[in-house]
C-alpha positions as MATLAB code, in Angstrom:
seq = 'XXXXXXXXXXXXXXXXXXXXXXXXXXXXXXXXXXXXXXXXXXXXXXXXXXXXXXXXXXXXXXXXXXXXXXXXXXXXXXXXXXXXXXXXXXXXXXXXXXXXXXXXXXXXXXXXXXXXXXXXXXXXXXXXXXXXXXXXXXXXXXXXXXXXXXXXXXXXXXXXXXXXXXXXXXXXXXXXXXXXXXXXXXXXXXXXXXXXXXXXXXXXXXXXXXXXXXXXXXXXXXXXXXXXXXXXXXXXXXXXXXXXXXXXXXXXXXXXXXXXXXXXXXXXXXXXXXXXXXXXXXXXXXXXXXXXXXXXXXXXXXXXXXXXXXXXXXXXXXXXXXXXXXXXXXXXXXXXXXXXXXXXXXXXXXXXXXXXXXXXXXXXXXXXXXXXXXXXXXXXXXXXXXXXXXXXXXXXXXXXXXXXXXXXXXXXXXXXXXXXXXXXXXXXXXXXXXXXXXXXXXXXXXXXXXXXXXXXXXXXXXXXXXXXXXXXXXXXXXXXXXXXXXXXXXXXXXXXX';
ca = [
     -31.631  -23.842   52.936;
     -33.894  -27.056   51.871;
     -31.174  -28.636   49.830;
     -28.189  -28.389   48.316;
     -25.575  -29.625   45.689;
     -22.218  -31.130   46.730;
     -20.678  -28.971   43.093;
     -22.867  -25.781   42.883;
     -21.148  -24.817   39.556;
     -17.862  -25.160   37.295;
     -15.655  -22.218   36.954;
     -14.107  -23.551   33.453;
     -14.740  -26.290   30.935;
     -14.259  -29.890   32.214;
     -13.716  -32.902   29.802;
     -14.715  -35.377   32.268;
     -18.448  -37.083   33.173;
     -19.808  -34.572   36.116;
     -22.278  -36.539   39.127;
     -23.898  -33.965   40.921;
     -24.952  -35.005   44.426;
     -28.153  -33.196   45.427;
     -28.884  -33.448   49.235;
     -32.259  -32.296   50.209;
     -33.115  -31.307   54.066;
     -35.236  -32.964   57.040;
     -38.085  -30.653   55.897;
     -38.553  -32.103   52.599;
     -41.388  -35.005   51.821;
     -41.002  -34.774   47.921;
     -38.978  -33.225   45.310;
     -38.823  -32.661   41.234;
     -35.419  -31.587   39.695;
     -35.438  -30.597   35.981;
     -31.983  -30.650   33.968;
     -31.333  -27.403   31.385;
     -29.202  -28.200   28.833;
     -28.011  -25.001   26.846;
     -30.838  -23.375   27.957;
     -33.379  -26.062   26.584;
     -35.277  -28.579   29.315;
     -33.846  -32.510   28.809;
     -34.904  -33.962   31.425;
     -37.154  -33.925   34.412;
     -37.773  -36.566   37.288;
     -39.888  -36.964   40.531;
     -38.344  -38.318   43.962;
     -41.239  -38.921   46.409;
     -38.848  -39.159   49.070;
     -36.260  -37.536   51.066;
     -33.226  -39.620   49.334;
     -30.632  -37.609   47.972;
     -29.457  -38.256   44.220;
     -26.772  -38.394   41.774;
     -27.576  -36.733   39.038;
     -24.729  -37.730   35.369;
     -24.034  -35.522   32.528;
     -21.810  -36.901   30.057;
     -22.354  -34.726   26.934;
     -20.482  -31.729   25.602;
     -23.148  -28.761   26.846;
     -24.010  -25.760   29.563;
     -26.050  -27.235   31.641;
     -27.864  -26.077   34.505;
     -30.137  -28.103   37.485;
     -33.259  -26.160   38.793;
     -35.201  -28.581   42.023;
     -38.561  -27.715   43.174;
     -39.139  -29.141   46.672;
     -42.163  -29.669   48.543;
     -41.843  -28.339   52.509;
     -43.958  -29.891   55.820;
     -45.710  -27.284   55.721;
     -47.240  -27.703   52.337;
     -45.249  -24.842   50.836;
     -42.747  -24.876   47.905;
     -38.994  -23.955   47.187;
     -36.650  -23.359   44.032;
     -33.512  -24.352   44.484;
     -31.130  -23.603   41.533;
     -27.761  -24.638   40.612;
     -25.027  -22.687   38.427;
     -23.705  -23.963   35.389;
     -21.813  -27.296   34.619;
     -19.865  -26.699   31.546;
     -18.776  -29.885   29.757;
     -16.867  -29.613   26.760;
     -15.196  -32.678   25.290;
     -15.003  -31.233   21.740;
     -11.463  -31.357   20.681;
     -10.108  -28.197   18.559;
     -10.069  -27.391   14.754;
      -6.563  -27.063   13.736;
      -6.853  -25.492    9.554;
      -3.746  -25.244    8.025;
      -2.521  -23.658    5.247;
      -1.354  -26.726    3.232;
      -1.116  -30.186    3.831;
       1.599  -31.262    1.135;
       4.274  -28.528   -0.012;
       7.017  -29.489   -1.814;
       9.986  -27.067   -1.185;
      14.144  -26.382   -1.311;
      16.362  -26.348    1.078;
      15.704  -22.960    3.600;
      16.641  -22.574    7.160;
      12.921  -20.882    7.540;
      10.949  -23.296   10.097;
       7.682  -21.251   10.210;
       6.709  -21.774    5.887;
       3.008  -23.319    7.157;
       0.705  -20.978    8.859;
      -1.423  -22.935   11.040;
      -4.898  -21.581   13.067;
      -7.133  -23.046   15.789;
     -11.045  -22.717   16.388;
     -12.364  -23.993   19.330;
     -16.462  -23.765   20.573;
     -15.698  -22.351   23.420;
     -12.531  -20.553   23.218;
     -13.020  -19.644   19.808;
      -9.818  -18.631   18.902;
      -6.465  -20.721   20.060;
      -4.005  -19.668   17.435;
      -1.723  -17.993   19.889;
      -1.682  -21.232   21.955;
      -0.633  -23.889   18.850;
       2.631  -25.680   19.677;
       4.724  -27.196   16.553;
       7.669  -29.745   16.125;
       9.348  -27.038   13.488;
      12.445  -26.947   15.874;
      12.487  -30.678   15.149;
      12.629  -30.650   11.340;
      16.584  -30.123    9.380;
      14.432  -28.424    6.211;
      18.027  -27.339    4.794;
      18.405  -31.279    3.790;
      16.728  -33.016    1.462;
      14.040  -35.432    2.428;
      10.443  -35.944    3.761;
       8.891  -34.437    6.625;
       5.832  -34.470    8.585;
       4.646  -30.856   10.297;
       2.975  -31.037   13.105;
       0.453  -28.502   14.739;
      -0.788  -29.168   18.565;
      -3.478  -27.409   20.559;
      -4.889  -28.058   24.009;
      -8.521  -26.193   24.914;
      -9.055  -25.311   27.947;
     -10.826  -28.065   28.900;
      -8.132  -30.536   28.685;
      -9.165  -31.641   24.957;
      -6.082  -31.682   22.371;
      -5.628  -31.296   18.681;
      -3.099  -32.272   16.364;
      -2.793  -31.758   12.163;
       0.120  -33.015   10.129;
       1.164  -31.786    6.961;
       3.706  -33.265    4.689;
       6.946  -31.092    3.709;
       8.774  -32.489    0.618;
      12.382  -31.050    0.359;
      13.468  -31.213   -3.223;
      16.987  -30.277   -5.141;
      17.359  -26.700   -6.179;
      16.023  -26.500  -10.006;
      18.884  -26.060  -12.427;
      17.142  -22.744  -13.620;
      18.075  -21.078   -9.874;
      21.736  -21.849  -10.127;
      21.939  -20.794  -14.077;
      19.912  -17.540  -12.494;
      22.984  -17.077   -9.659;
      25.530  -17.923  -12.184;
      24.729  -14.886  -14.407;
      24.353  -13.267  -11.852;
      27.297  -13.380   -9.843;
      28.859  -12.646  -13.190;
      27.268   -9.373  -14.264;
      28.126   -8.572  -10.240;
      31.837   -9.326  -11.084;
      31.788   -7.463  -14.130;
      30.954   -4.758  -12.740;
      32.874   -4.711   -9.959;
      36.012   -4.912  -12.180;
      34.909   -1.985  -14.135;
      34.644   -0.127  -10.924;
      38.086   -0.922   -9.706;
      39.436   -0.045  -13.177;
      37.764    3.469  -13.125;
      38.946    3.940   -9.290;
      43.007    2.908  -11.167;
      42.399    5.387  -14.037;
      41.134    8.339  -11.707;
      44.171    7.308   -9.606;
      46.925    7.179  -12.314;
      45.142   10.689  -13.581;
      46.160   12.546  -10.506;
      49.415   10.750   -9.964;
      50.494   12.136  -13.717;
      49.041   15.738  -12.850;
      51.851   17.022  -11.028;
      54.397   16.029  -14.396;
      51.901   17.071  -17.015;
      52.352   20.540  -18.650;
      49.419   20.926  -20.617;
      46.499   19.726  -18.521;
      43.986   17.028  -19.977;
      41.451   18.327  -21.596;
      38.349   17.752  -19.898;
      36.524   15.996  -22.465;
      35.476   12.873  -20.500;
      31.919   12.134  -18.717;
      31.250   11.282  -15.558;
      29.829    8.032  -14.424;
      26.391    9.259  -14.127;
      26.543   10.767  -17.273;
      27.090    7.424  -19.053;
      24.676    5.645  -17.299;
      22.189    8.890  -18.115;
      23.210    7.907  -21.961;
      22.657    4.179  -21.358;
      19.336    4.824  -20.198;
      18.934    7.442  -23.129;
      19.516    4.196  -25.452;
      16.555    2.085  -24.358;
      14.580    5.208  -24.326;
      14.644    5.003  -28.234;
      14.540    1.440  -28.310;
      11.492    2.129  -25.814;
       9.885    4.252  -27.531;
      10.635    3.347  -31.071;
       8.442    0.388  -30.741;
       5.874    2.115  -28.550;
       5.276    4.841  -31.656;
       3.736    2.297  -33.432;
       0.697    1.243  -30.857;
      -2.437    2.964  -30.564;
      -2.832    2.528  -27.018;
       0.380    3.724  -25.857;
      -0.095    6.974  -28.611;
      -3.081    7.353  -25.822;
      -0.996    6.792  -23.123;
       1.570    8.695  -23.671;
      -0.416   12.329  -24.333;
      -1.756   11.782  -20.965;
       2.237   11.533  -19.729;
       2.830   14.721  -21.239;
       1.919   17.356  -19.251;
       4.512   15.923  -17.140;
       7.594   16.541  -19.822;
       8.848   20.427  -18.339;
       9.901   18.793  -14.912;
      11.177   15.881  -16.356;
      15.132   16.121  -17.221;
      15.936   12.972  -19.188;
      12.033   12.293  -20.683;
      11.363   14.551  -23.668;
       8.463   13.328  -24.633;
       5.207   11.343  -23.166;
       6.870    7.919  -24.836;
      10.039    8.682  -22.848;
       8.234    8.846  -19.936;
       5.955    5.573  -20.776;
       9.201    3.617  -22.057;
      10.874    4.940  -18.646;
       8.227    3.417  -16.812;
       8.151    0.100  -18.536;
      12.302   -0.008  -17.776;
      12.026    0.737  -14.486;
       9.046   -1.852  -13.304;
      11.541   -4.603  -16.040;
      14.733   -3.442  -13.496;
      12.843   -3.799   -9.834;
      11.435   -6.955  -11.032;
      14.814   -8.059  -12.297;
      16.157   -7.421   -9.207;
      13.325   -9.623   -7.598;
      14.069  -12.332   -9.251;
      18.184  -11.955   -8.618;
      17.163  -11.658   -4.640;
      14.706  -14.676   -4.296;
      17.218  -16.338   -6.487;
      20.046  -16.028   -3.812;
      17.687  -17.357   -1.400;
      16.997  -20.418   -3.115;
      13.682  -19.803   -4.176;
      12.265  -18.581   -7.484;
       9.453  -15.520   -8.013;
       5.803  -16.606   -8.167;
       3.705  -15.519  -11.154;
       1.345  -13.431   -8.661;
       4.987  -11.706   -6.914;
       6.057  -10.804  -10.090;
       3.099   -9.182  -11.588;
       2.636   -7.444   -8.235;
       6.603   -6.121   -8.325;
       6.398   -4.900  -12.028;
       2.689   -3.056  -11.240;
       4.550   -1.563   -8.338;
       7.618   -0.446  -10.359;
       5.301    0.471  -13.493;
       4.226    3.546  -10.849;
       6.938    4.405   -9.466;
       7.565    6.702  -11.533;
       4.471    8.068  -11.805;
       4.482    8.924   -8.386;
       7.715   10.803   -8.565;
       6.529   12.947  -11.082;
       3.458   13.804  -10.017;
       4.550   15.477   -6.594;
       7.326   17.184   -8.555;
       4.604   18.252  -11.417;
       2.804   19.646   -8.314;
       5.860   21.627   -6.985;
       5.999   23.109  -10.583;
       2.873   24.176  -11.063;
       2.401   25.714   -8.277;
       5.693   27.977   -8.533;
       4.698   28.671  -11.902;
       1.072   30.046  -10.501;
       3.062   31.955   -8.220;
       5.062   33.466  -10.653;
       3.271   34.370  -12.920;
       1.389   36.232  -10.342;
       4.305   38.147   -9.812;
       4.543   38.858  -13.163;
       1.603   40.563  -14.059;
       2.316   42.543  -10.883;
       5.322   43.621  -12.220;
       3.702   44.694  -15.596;
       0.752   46.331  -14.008;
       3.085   48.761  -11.780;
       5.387   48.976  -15.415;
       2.331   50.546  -16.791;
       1.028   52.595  -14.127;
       4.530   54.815  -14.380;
       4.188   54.596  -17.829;
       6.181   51.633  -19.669;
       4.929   50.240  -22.991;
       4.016   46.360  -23.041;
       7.475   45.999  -24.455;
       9.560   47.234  -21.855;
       7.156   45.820  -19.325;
       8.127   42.425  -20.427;
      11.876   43.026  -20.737;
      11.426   44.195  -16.787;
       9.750   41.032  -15.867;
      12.556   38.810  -17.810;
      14.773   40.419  -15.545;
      13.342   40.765  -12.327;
      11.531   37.546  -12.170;
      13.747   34.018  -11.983;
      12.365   30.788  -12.876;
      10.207   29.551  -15.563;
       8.263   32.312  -16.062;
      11.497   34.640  -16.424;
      12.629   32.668  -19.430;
       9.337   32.510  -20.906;
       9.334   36.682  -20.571;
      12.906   36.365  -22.183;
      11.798   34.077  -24.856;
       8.763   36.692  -25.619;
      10.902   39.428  -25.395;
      13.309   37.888  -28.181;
      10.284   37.020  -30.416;
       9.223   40.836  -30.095;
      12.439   42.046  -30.849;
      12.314   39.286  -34.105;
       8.840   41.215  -35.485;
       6.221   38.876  -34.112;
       3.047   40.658  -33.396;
       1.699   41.120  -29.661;
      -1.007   39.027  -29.790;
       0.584   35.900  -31.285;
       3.590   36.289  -29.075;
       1.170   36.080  -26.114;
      -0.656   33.082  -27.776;
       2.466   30.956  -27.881;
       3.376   31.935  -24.533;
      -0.221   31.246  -23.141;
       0.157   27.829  -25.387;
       3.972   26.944  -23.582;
       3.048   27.562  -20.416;
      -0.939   26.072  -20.145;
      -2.066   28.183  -17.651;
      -6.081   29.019  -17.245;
      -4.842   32.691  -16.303;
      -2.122   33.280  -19.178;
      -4.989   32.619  -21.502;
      -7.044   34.540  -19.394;
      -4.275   37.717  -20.195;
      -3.880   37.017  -23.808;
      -7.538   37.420  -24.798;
      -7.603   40.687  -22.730;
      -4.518   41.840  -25.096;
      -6.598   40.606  -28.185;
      -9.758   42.947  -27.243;
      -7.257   45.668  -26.060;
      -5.638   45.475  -29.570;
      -8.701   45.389  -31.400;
     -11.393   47.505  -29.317;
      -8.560   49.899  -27.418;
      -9.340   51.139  -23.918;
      -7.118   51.332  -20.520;
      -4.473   48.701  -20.476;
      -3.653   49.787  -16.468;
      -7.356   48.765  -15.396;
      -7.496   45.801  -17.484;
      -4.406   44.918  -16.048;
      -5.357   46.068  -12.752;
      -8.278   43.527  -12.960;
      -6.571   40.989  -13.713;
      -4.436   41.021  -11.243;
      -6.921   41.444   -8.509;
      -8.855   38.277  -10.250;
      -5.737   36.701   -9.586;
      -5.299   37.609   -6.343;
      -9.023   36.821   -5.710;
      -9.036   32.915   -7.072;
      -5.736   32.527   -5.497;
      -7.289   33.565   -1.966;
     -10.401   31.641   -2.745;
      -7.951   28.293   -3.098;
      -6.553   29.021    0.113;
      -9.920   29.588    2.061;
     -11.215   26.532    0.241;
      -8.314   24.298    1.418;
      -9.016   25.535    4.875;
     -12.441   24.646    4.881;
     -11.968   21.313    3.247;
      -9.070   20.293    5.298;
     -11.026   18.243    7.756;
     -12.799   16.419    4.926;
      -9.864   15.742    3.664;
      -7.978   14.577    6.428;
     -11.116   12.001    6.798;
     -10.923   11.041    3.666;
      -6.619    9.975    3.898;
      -7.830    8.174    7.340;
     -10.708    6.452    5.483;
      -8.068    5.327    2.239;
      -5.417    4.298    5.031;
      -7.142    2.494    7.493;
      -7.457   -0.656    5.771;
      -3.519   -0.640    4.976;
      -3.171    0.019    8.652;
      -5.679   -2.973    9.264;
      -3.622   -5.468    7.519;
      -0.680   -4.212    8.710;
      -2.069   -4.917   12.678;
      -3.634   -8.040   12.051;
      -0.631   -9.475   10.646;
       1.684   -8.244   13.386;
      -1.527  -10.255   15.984;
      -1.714  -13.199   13.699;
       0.499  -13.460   10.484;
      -0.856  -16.233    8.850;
      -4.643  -14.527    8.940;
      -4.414  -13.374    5.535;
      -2.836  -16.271    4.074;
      -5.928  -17.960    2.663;
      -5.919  -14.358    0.553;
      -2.948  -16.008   -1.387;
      -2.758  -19.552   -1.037;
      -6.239  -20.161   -2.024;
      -8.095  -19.579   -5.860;
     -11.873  -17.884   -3.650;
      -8.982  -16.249   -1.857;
      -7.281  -14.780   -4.601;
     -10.352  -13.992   -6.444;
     -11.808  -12.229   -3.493;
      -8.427  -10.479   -3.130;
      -9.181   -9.172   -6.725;
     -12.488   -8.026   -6.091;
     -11.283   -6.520   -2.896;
      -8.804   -4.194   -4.657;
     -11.222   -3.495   -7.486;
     -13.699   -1.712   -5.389;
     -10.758    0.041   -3.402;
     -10.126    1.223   -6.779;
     -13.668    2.397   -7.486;
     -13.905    3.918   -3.827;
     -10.441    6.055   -4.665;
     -11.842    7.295   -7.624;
     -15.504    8.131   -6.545;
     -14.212   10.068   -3.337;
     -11.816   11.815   -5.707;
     -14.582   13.104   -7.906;
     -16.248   13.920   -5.315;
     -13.860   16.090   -3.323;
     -12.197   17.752   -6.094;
     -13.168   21.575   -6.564;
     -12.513   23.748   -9.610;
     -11.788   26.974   -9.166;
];
């Protein structure tokens, strides 16, 4: 070798001023070392001698020494170093507030703080803080302090200001009320535990029994919630926009026990999102701390669709059986026919034989034929009460059948092998789609699943989402075109059959 450097490289980031010694050998009469900072030529000098240098670099770069000497011989040589890497940038500590004026909590981690650094890039996990230091359950003023160190050596430090206030009169008029509808009803339990008690102490000496005329405890609150159902719904009957509402809620009335209506279900919803975010309030409120506008709007969305959700998978549930059923029915009519029943006694055998909806429907027709009604129009009210694509299907067969004549057992035969058909052609169709759909759930869960990892790495990452007004307005626009993308890929994938 012609030369060499006393440091050939640095393995990490240095804060310090670097002198690189470059030595060259006995068979050098000249030599020209260039300096490469970040990749870009600074500097470039001539030694006509065979002198070794020092060569200084005092400024945050990569940097990177190439010499070209010139041999006896007349020949040239490259000699190249590796990289110096100076860094005497300190972090960027961003935090989520610097002044936040709070009440008394025992919670030391209320300020999310991150760190940047140009070479690290991220030092979040390595931030140090004086929280253990802070009494934040006493009233008074406190500075919050975030430290980082790079890996050069270079350190970092933000202070925010924590102002611990009183408790607002409103909390403690919120806990008061509270801890008094809690103790009333309390007492009203203990005094129906004391009446049930006495009842079946006095059992034993009573002759004539008590007559059971007395409701249960979840039959009173079932007539409690009956109340604001009419209160509900009184004032909802006189809005246009609930009327909408509300005929869109009504498909879901026959598996509904309580609503009978689509304004009991709408006026059900509105008491239940009122109740979780009640019960919001009453929980931040025995933590000291009282519901943001954004936490309760969120809370009463949530609780606004609660419902919704509960009767949707049990509309599903009832549909379905009631497909299934009335399968079975006209299977049980067709064979009625083929040994020779009347459409009479073919629907008095499926009001037997069949349970469920259906079976009281066939009961209900069966009692409206034995009443006078005509055929057809019993048919068209049951084909009206039920809303099924194939009971209307069967009643304008009976019309033509009435009108034109012809073989009710192949009509009926028909039918029920169209039936048997579509409901084979759902299944196949399901199959088929099932990996499509399975990419679609991934596709609507992932970024749930996202968040949910991100915050478990880092949890103050999405804070700037809430804390901030761009945040919260991209937060909006973010949800908006989750919305859209729900709604699109729903269109898309559904199939009618």
């Amino acid at each position: 070798m012609n030369g060499n450097f006393d440091i050939v490289k640095t393995d990490k980031p240095t804060n310090q001023n670097l002198t690189i010694g470059f030595s060259p050998s006995i068979n050098v009469t000249s030599y020209t070392y260039q300096i490469y900072k970040n990749g870009i030529p600074i500097k470039s000098t001539d030694i006509s001698n065979q002198n070794a240098i020092d060569i200084t670099l005092n400024e945050t770069g990569t940097y990177k020494i190439t010499v070209q000497v010139n041999l006896i011989d007349g020949t040239s040589e490259i000699i190249s170093s590796g990289e110096y890497i100076i860094d005497k940038e300190a972090p960027e500590i961003n935090m989520s507030t610097k002044l936040l004026e709070i009440n008394p909590t025992k919670d030391e981690n209320i300020i999310s703080c991150s760190a940047t650094d140009n070479y690290s890039t991220n030092l979040t996990n390595k931030i140090t803080n004086n929280a253990d230091e802070l009494t934040l359950n006493k009233i008074g003023n406190y500075t919050y302090t975030c430290t980082v160190q790079d890996e050069a050596g270079n350190i970092a430090k933000e202070s925010a200001t924590i102002n611990v206030v009183p408790h607002s009169t409103t909390i403690y008029i919120i806990q008061i009320v509270c801890l008094i509808v809690i103790f009333a009803l309390i007492t009203k339990i203990i005094k129906l535990f004391r009446v049930v008690k006495l009842e079946e102490r006095l059992d034993p000496f009573v002759i004539i029994p008590f007559e059971d005329d007395t409701i249960t405890t979840s039959q009173k609150l079932r007539l409690i919630y009956s109340k604001f159902l009419k209160m509900f719904t009184s004032k909802l009957q006189k809005s246009v926009v609930a009327s909408k509402y509300a005929k869109k809620l009504d498909k879901y009335v026959p598996v509904s026990v309580i609503h009978k209506s689509g304004y009991d279900i709408l006026s059900g919803k509105i008491i239940i999102a009122c109740a979780l975010t009640v019960l919001a309030i009453i929980i931040k409120a025995f933590q000291f701390k009282l519901l943001g506008s954004m936490e309760t709007l969120g809370i009463f969305v949530l609780g606004f669709f609660v419902l919704d959700i509960y009767l949707f998978a049990k509309y599903k549930v009832f549909r379905w059986t009631l497909e299934n059923d009335f399968v079975a029915a006209i299977t049980i009519m067709n064979n009625s026919f083929k040994s020779g029943r009347s459409i009479v006694q073919a629907i008095e055998i499926v009001s037997t034989e069949v349970k469920g909806i259906i079976g009281n429907e066939f009961k209900r027709m069966n009692l409206e034929l034995l009443y006078g009604l005509d055929i057809e129009l019993v048919f068209k009210r049951f084909a009206k009460r039920v809303d099924l694509e194939e009971a209307n299907y069967l009643t304008a067969s009976l019309a033509i059948l009435n009108k034109t004549g012809g073989d009710i057992i192949k009509v009926f035969s028909s039918i029920e092998r169209s039936l048997f058909d579509k409901r084979k052609l759902r299944l196949e169709l399901k199959s088929l789609t099932s990996g499509s759909r399975i990419i679609v759930y991934i596709l609507l869960g992932i970024p749930f699943l996202f968040v949910i990892v991100i915050s478990l790495i880092n949890p103050g990452y999405f804070l700037p989402f809430i804390t901030t007004d761009i945040g919260r307005i991209l937060l909006l626009f973010m949800i908006i075109y989750y919305i859209i993308f729900v709604v699109v890929v729903r269109k898309i994938m559904k199939v009618v059959v």
